[in-house]
Amino acid sequence: MTSVTDHPTVAARAAELWAPVPGYLNAPTLGLPPRAVVTAMQEAMIQWQTGRACPVEYGELAERARQRYAELVGVPTDSVALGSQASVLAGTVATAVPDGAEVLCVTGDFTSVTFPFQVQERRGVRVRHLPLAELADAVTPQTHLVAFSLAQSSTGDLVDVAAVTEAAAAHGALTLCDTTQATGWMPVDASLFDLTICSAYKWLCQPRGTAYLTVRPEVADLITPNNAGWYAGASVWDSVYGPEMHLAPDARRFDVSLAWLCWVGAEAASEVFATLDPARVRDHDLELAAELRARLGLEPCDRPVITLDDPTGHLADVLERAGVRCASRAGRVRLAFHVWNTDADVDLVAEALA
C-alpha cells in the first residue's frame, strides 16, 4: 500500500488551506470550512454591519460559484441552477413527474432524495424502493424516473452508474442522481445523468444553505420552475416586480433567491477546490481509509467511508472520548476521511478501538 506521503501536494495543500481539527472524521455530516471561507464570511459580516453590503456583489460571487461548480462536475455553466437544499431541488423535479408514473428509489437512501417523490403519491405517482444492488434490474418501460444517491449517506456505498444509466436509457427513463456524498472527494461527471442535485455543505465544505441542480436542456423543458421568483428572471434586477414574467432561458430559471452570506462562503470554498485535483483527493482519502481498514482487520473497499456496527452506541462513545468526531447512522458508526485528515487520524481511531 502506498502512503499518503506519496501525494504531498494533497496533504501539504490541505494544511495550508484548512485549519485541520485532529480526529475530525465527519465530512459526510458537515465539512470543515477552508480558511478562505472563514475570512470571506467574517469580512462580509463586517461589510453588512457597516452598511457596505451590496446585493449585486453577492450575486457576482454566486455566479462565480456556479461556474466553478459546473467546471468541477463537467457540465456547461448554463445547465447549473442554484438553490438552498437538496430536497427543494428534488421537489421541483418531483412535481414534474406525471400523474400515475413510476419512480424508483433506493431503500434506505437519504430522505431528501425520496420524500419529495413519496409526497406525490397522493396524485397517483408510484414510488418503488429497491436495494441499491437491484436498482438497475428494476427499471422497466413503466419507469418514468430513477432517483438515487451516487454514494449512500449511511454507508458510503456507490451506485453502479453504468448499469443504472444504461438501464434507464434502454427503457426511456430519466435519471436523478444526488451527488452530495460524492462530489468533493471523488471526480464526478454530472453529464452522465439527466439531472443531479448536490448539497455543498458536506464534502465541498461550503456553508449550509448552498445546493446545486444540473439539468440537461431537453429535460429542463419538461420541468416547471415551481419555485420561480425574481432570481429566476432572465434579468434578475428587472424581475422584481410584475406582472410581466420573463424567466431565464437556461437552468437559471430554476434558481431560488439566494441566502447571500452563504454564497460568499460558497464562492471562497469553490475557489479552494478549484486548486485541488479531484483524482488526487480521492486517492488521498481512499488510502487513509484503506489504512484504517487494514488496521481494523476489515475487507478492502474503494470508498473513504468506514461503517462499524454499533447498535448500542458503545463504539461512538469510545471514539468520542478519544477525541474522534464521527457520526452514528442506521445503527453504525460512520467514519470518513477527507483532505484534512492524516495518518495521525488513522492512529487515533485504531488505538481507540484496540
Short mmCIF file of C-alpha atoms in Angstrom, two decimals:
data_model
loop_
_atom_site.label_atom_id
_atom_site.label_comp_id
_atom_site.label_asym_id
_atom_site.label_seq_id
_atom_site.Cartn_x
_atom_site.Cartn_y
_atom_site.Cartn_z
CA MET A 1 0.00 0.00 0.00
CA THR A 2 1.28 3.46 -0.83
CA SER A 3 1.32 6.14 1.82
CA VAL A 4 -0.42 9.47 1.64
CA THR A 5 3.07 10.95 1.77
CA ASP A 6 3.36 9.84 -1.89
CA HIS A 7 0.88 12.64 -2.63
CA PRO A 8 2.46 15.54 -0.74
CA THR A 9 0.51 18.11 -2.70
CA VAL A 10 -2.80 16.96 -1.21
CA ALA A 11 -1.58 16.81 2.38
CA ALA A 12 0.51 19.95 2.11
CA ARG A 13 -2.18 21.94 0.35
CA ALA A 14 -4.79 20.84 2.87
CA ALA A 15 -2.57 22.00 5.74
CA GLU A 16 -2.31 25.40 4.06
CA LEU A 17 -5.94 25.74 3.04
CA TRP A 18 -7.68 24.35 6.13
CA ALA A 19 -7.18 24.61 9.88
CA PRO A 20 -7.25 20.83 10.44
CA VAL A 21 -9.04 19.50 13.51
CA PRO A 22 -7.37 16.32 14.84
CA GLY A 23 -9.79 13.40 14.78
CA TYR A 24 -12.42 15.12 12.65
CA LEU A 25 -13.84 12.28 10.54
CA ASN A 26 -17.28 13.69 9.85
CA ALA A 27 -17.24 15.27 6.39
CA PRO A 28 -20.43 13.38 5.36
CA THR A 29 -22.28 15.33 8.05
CA LEU A 30 -20.56 18.71 7.88
CA GLY A 31 -17.39 19.63 6.02
CA LEU A 32 -14.80 21.86 7.64
CA PRO A 33 -14.59 25.33 6.08
CA PRO A 34 -11.29 26.25 4.43
CA ARG A 35 -9.53 29.24 5.96
CA ALA A 36 -10.59 31.37 2.97
CA VAL A 37 -14.26 30.68 3.71
CA VAL A 38 -13.96 31.89 7.29
CA THR A 39 -12.07 35.01 6.20
CA ALA A 40 -14.55 35.83 3.43
CA MET A 41 -17.58 35.40 5.67
CA GLN A 42 -16.03 37.41 8.51
CA GLU A 43 -15.29 40.25 6.11
CA ALA A 44 -18.82 40.02 4.70
CA MET A 45 -20.29 40.29 8.20
CA ILE A 46 -18.27 43.47 8.82
CA GLN A 47 -19.41 44.90 5.50
CA TRP A 48 -23.01 44.13 6.43
CA GLN A 49 -22.56 45.64 9.90
CA THR A 50 -21.08 48.84 8.49
CA GLY A 51 -23.69 49.28 5.78
CA ARG A 52 -21.38 48.39 2.90
CA ALA A 53 -23.06 45.13 1.89
CA CYS A 54 -24.01 45.00 -1.78
CA PRO A 55 -26.59 42.51 -3.15
CA VAL A 56 -25.19 42.91 -6.67
CA GLU A 57 -21.75 41.85 -5.46
CA TYR A 58 -23.29 38.89 -3.64
CA GLY A 59 -24.84 37.87 -6.94
CA GLU A 60 -21.49 38.11 -8.70
CA LEU A 61 -19.95 35.80 -6.10
CA ALA A 62 -22.77 33.31 -6.61
CA GLU A 63 -22.17 33.36 -10.36
CA ARG A 64 -18.52 32.52 -9.81
CA ALA A 65 -19.57 29.64 -7.54
CA ARG A 66 -21.95 28.44 -10.26
CA GLN A 67 -19.15 28.49 -12.84
CA ARG A 68 -16.71 26.68 -10.56
CA TYR A 69 -19.26 24.00 -9.76
CA ALA A 70 -20.01 23.49 -13.45
CA GLU A 71 -16.30 23.05 -14.13
CA LEU A 72 -15.95 20.62 -11.23
CA VAL A 73 -18.73 18.30 -12.41
CA GLY A 74 -18.12 18.66 -16.14
CA VAL A 75 -21.22 20.44 -17.43
CA PRO A 76 -21.87 23.83 -19.08
CA THR A 77 -22.44 26.68 -16.67
CA ASP A 78 -25.86 27.39 -18.16
CA SER A 79 -27.05 23.93 -17.10
CA VAL A 80 -26.49 24.67 -13.38
CA ALA A 81 -29.16 26.13 -11.09
CA LEU A 82 -28.51 27.46 -7.58
CA GLY A 83 -30.63 26.51 -4.61
CA SER A 84 -30.67 26.14 -0.86
CA GLN A 85 -31.30 22.47 -0.06
CA ALA A 86 -31.29 19.19 -1.97
CA SER A 87 -34.89 18.46 -1.02
CA VAL A 88 -36.07 21.76 -2.51
CA LEU A 89 -34.40 20.99 -5.82
CA ALA A 90 -35.63 17.40 -5.79
CA GLY A 91 -39.10 18.73 -5.05
CA THR A 92 -39.08 20.79 -8.23
CA VAL A 93 -38.24 17.64 -10.18
CA ALA A 94 -40.86 15.62 -8.30
CA THR A 95 -43.69 18.00 -9.16
CA ALA A 96 -42.97 17.37 -12.85
CA VAL A 97 -43.48 13.60 -12.59
CA PRO A 98 -46.70 12.79 -14.47
CA ASP A 99 -49.72 11.55 -12.53
CA GLY A 100 -49.58 7.79 -12.14
CA ALA A 101 -45.94 7.49 -13.24
CA GLU A 102 -43.43 5.16 -11.59
CA VAL A 103 -40.35 6.40 -9.74
CA LEU A 104 -37.63 4.06 -8.48
CA CYS A 105 -35.73 4.89 -5.29
CA VAL A 106 -33.16 3.11 -3.15
CA THR A 107 -34.21 1.51 0.12
CA GLY A 108 -32.60 3.45 2.96
CA ASP A 109 -31.48 6.36 0.77
CA PHE A 110 -31.34 9.82 2.30
CA THR A 111 -34.89 11.08 2.53
CA SER A 112 -34.17 14.36 0.76
CA VAL A 113 -33.96 12.16 -2.34
CA THR A 114 -37.06 10.08 -1.63
CA PHE A 115 -39.62 12.12 0.33
CA PRO A 116 -40.18 14.69 -2.46
CA PHE A 117 -41.41 11.83 -4.65
CA GLN A 118 -43.31 9.99 -1.94
CA VAL A 119 -45.46 13.05 -1.21
CA GLN A 120 -46.57 12.91 -4.85
CA GLU A 121 -48.25 9.55 -4.22
CA ARG A 122 -51.50 11.36 -3.40
CA ARG A 123 -51.84 12.15 -7.12
CA GLY A 124 -51.02 8.61 -8.19
CA VAL A 125 -47.25 8.68 -8.52
CA ARG A 126 -45.96 5.19 -7.68
CA VAL A 127 -42.68 5.05 -5.75
CA ARG A 128 -40.85 1.73 -5.55
CA HIS A 129 -37.93 1.24 -3.16
CA LEU A 130 -35.24 -1.28 -4.13
CA PRO A 131 -31.93 -2.39 -2.61
CA LEU A 132 -29.06 -0.48 -4.22
CA ALA A 133 -27.71 -3.58 -5.97
CA GLU A 134 -31.11 -4.28 -7.58
CA LEU A 135 -31.82 -0.79 -8.86
CA ALA A 136 -30.70 -1.25 -12.46
CA ASP A 137 -32.56 -4.53 -12.91
CA ALA A 138 -35.76 -2.96 -11.60
CA VAL A 139 -36.05 -0.40 -14.42
CA THR A 140 -38.86 -1.25 -16.82
CA PRO A 141 -40.70 0.54 -19.66
CA GLN A 142 -43.17 1.75 -16.99
CA THR A 143 -40.42 3.61 -15.09
CA HIS A 144 -40.50 7.37 -15.57
CA LEU A 145 -37.56 8.30 -13.34
CA VAL A 146 -34.84 6.65 -11.26
CA ALA A 147 -33.82 8.77 -8.24
CA PHE A 148 -30.77 7.71 -6.23
CA SER A 149 -27.64 8.90 -4.45
CA LEU A 150 -24.29 8.34 -6.12
CA ALA A 151 -22.91 7.46 -2.68
CA GLN A 152 -25.22 6.34 0.09
CA SER A 153 -25.29 8.62 3.12
CA SER A 154 -25.38 5.89 5.77
CA THR A 155 -22.64 3.64 4.36
CA GLY A 156 -20.83 5.40 1.52
CA ASP A 157 -21.80 2.57 -0.86
CA LEU A 158 -21.52 3.64 -4.51
CA VAL A 159 -24.16 3.02 -7.15
CA ASP A 160 -23.23 1.14 -10.33
CA VAL A 161 -23.51 4.21 -12.55
CA ALA A 162 -23.07 2.40 -15.86
CA ALA A 163 -25.68 -0.24 -15.04
CA VAL A 164 -28.31 2.24 -13.88
CA THR A 165 -27.83 4.79 -16.66
CA GLU A 166 -27.78 2.11 -19.34
CA ALA A 167 -30.95 0.50 -17.99
CA ALA A 168 -32.67 3.89 -17.79
CA ALA A 169 -31.67 4.78 -21.35
CA ALA A 170 -32.83 1.39 -22.64
CA HIS A 171 -36.31 1.93 -21.18
CA GLY A 172 -36.64 5.67 -21.76
CA ALA A 173 -36.47 6.58 -18.06
CA LEU A 174 -34.90 9.73 -16.63
CA THR A 175 -32.16 9.70 -14.00
CA LEU A 176 -31.85 11.99 -11.00
CA CYS A 177 -28.60 11.48 -9.10
CA ASP A 178 -27.86 13.08 -5.73
CA THR A 179 -24.10 13.58 -5.65
CA THR A 180 -23.98 15.18 -2.20
CA GLN A 181 -21.96 12.34 -0.65
CA ALA A 182 -19.59 12.07 -3.63
CA THR A 183 -18.78 15.49 -5.08
CA GLY A 184 -15.72 16.80 -3.30
CA TRP A 185 -13.95 13.53 -2.55
CA MET A 186 -14.10 11.89 -5.99
CA PRO A 187 -14.32 13.01 -9.62
CA VAL A 188 -17.99 13.37 -10.59
CA ASP A 189 -19.34 13.65 -14.13
CA ALA A 190 -22.82 15.14 -13.86
CA SER A 191 -23.29 14.89 -17.63
CA LEU A 192 -23.89 11.15 -17.21
CA PHE A 193 -27.30 11.88 -15.68
CA ASP A 194 -30.37 13.79 -16.79
CA LEU A 195 -30.43 15.69 -13.51
CA THR A 196 -28.21 15.90 -10.47
CA ILE A 197 -28.56 17.62 -7.12
CA CYS A 198 -25.86 18.35 -4.58
CA SER A 199 -25.88 19.93 -1.13
CA ALA A 200 -22.46 21.53 -0.88
CA TYR A 201 -22.03 21.79 2.90
CA LYS A 202 -20.57 18.33 3.27
CA TRP A 203 -17.60 17.17 1.16
CA LEU A 204 -17.44 20.51 -0.72
CA CYS A 205 -17.11 22.41 2.58
CA GLN A 206 -19.46 25.25 1.66
CA PRO A 207 -21.88 26.83 4.15
CA ARG A 208 -25.15 25.01 4.72
CA GLY A 209 -27.75 26.63 2.51
CA THR A 210 -25.91 26.14 -0.78
CA ALA A 211 -27.06 23.49 -3.24
CA TYR A 212 -26.79 22.88 -6.97
CA LEU A 213 -29.01 21.38 -9.65
CA THR A 214 -27.72 20.29 -13.05
CA VAL A 215 -30.23 19.64 -15.80
CA ARG A 216 -29.92 18.68 -19.44
CA PRO A 217 -31.60 21.28 -21.68
CA GLU A 218 -34.02 18.78 -23.22
CA VAL A 219 -35.06 17.66 -19.74
CA ALA A 220 -35.36 21.19 -18.40
CA ASP A 221 -38.21 21.81 -20.81
CA LEU A 222 -40.21 19.05 -19.07
CA ILE A 223 -39.98 20.69 -15.64
CA THR A 224 -41.99 23.62 -14.32
CA PRO A 225 -39.85 26.01 -12.23
CA ASN A 226 -42.37 25.94 -9.40
CA ASN A 227 -40.14 27.98 -7.07
CA ALA A 228 -39.66 30.77 -9.62
CA GLY A 229 -39.17 34.22 -8.15
CA TRP A 230 -37.23 37.29 -9.10
CA TYR A 231 -33.94 35.36 -9.09
CA ALA A 232 -35.25 33.08 -11.84
CA GLY A 233 -35.73 36.01 -14.19
CA ALA A 234 -33.83 36.46 -17.43
CA SER A 235 -32.62 39.75 -15.94
CA VAL A 236 -32.64 39.37 -12.18
CA TRP A 237 -32.91 43.02 -11.23
CA ASP A 238 -35.58 43.67 -13.85
CA SER A 239 -37.70 40.84 -12.46
CA VAL A 240 -38.52 42.16 -9.02
CA TYR A 241 -41.97 43.49 -9.99
CA GLY A 242 -44.73 42.04 -12.16
CA PRO A 243 -46.95 41.21 -13.75
CA GLU A 244 -44.69 40.55 -16.74
CA MET A 245 -42.64 37.38 -16.33
CA HIS A 246 -39.57 36.64 -18.42
CA LEU A 247 -37.75 33.66 -16.94
CA ALA A 248 -34.15 32.80 -17.78
CA PRO A 249 -33.92 30.61 -20.88
CA ASP A 250 -31.39 28.26 -19.26
CA ALA A 251 -31.14 26.44 -15.92
CA ARG A 252 -31.16 29.75 -14.06
CA ARG A 253 -34.94 29.67 -14.25
CA PHE A 254 -34.75 27.04 -11.52
CA ASP A 255 -32.71 29.33 -9.22
CA VAL A 256 -34.19 30.35 -5.90
CA SER A 257 -33.49 33.66 -4.21
CA LEU A 258 -30.15 33.18 -2.53
CA ALA A 259 -29.17 33.39 1.13
CA TRP A 260 -26.41 35.85 0.30
CA LEU A 261 -23.89 35.27 3.06
CA CYS A 262 -23.94 31.54 2.36
CA TRP A 263 -22.82 32.24 -1.18
CA VAL A 264 -19.96 34.42 0.00
CA GLY A 265 -18.60 31.27 1.62
CA ALA A 266 -19.60 29.11 -1.35
CA GLU A 267 -17.51 31.18 -3.74
CA ALA A 268 -14.49 31.05 -1.45
CA ALA A 269 -14.79 27.28 -1.00
CA SER A 270 -15.25 26.72 -4.72
CA GLU A 271 -12.04 28.62 -5.42
CA VAL A 272 -10.22 26.36 -2.95
CA PHE A 273 -11.49 23.17 -4.58
CA ALA A 274 -10.56 24.54 -8.00
CA THR A 275 -6.93 24.32 -6.90
CA LEU A 276 -7.24 20.62 -5.99
CA ASP A 277 -7.14 17.64 -8.35
CA PRO A 278 -10.26 15.55 -7.61
CA ALA A 279 -8.45 12.34 -8.54
CA ARG A 280 -5.66 13.06 -6.07
CA VAL A 281 -8.14 13.99 -3.37
CA ARG A 282 -9.86 10.65 -3.99
CA ASP A 283 -6.56 8.79 -3.74
CA HIS A 284 -5.64 10.59 -0.54
CA ASP A 285 -8.99 9.85 1.09
CA LEU A 286 -9.09 6.22 -0.07
CA GLU A 287 -5.55 5.49 1.08
CA LEU A 288 -6.25 6.69 4.60
CA ALA A 289 -9.48 4.69 4.74
CA ALA A 290 -7.68 1.60 3.41
CA GLU A 291 -5.01 2.00 6.06
CA LEU A 292 -7.62 2.07 8.83
CA ARG A 293 -9.47 -0.89 7.34
CA ALA A 294 -6.24 -2.88 7.38
CA ARG A 295 -5.56 -1.89 11.00
CA LEU A 296 -9.07 -2.99 12.00
CA GLY A 297 -8.97 -6.23 10.01
CA LEU A 298 -11.70 -5.16 7.59
CA GLU A 299 -12.02 -6.08 3.94
CA PRO A 300 -10.64 -3.53 1.43
CA CYS A 301 -13.21 -1.20 -0.13
CA ASP A 302 -12.80 1.72 -2.52
CA ARG A 303 -14.58 4.42 -0.57
CA PRO A 304 -13.40 6.86 2.11
CA VAL A 305 -16.26 5.98 4.46
CA ILE A 306 -15.98 3.18 7.01
CA THR A 307 -19.00 1.98 8.95
CA LEU A 308 -18.86 -0.22 12.04
CA ASP A 309 -21.86 -1.96 13.59
CA ASP A 310 -22.77 -0.10 16.77
CA PRO A 311 -26.40 -0.84 17.73
CA THR A 312 -25.92 0.30 21.33
CA GLY A 313 -23.80 3.38 20.62
CA HIS A 314 -20.85 1.99 22.62
CA LEU A 315 -18.28 2.47 19.85
CA ALA A 316 -19.44 6.03 19.27
CA ASP A 317 -18.91 6.77 22.97
CA VAL A 318 -15.43 5.22 22.92
CA LEU A 319 -14.42 7.21 19.87
CA GLU A 320 -15.83 10.46 21.22
CA ARG A 321 -13.88 10.05 24.47
CA ALA A 322 -10.73 9.51 22.40
CA GLY A 323 -11.30 12.78 20.55
CA VAL A 324 -12.75 11.37 17.33
CA ARG A 325 -15.58 13.31 15.70
CA CYS A 326 -17.77 10.94 13.71
CA ALA A 327 -21.46 10.14 13.24
CA SER A 328 -23.91 7.43 14.21
CA ARG A 329 -26.11 6.40 11.29
CA ALA A 330 -28.55 3.48 10.97
CA GLY A 331 -27.07 1.55 13.91
CA ARG A 332 -23.50 2.10 12.78
CA VAL A 333 -20.57 4.38 13.49
CA ARG A 334 -19.62 6.27 10.34
CA LEU A 335 -16.02 7.42 9.90
CA ALA A 336 -14.90 9.36 6.83
CA PHE A 337 -11.54 10.62 5.62
CA HIS A 338 -11.13 13.84 3.67
CA VAL A 339 -8.39 16.21 2.59
CA TRP A 340 -7.51 17.50 6.07
CA ASN A 341 -7.04 14.01 7.55
CA THR A 342 -3.64 12.38 8.03
CA ASP A 343 -2.09 9.15 9.29
CA ALA A 344 -2.41 10.57 12.80
CA ASP A 345 -6.19 10.28 12.49
CA VAL A 346 -5.84 6.64 11.45
CA ASP A 347 -3.70 6.04 14.55
CA LEU A 348 -6.23 7.82 16.77
CA VAL A 349 -9.12 5.62 15.68
CA ALA A 350 -7.13 2.37 15.62
CA GLU A 351 -5.75 2.92 19.10
CA ALA A 352 -9.16 3.89 20.47
CA LEU A 353 -10.71 0.68 19.14
CA ALA A 354 -7.78 -1.62 20.01
#
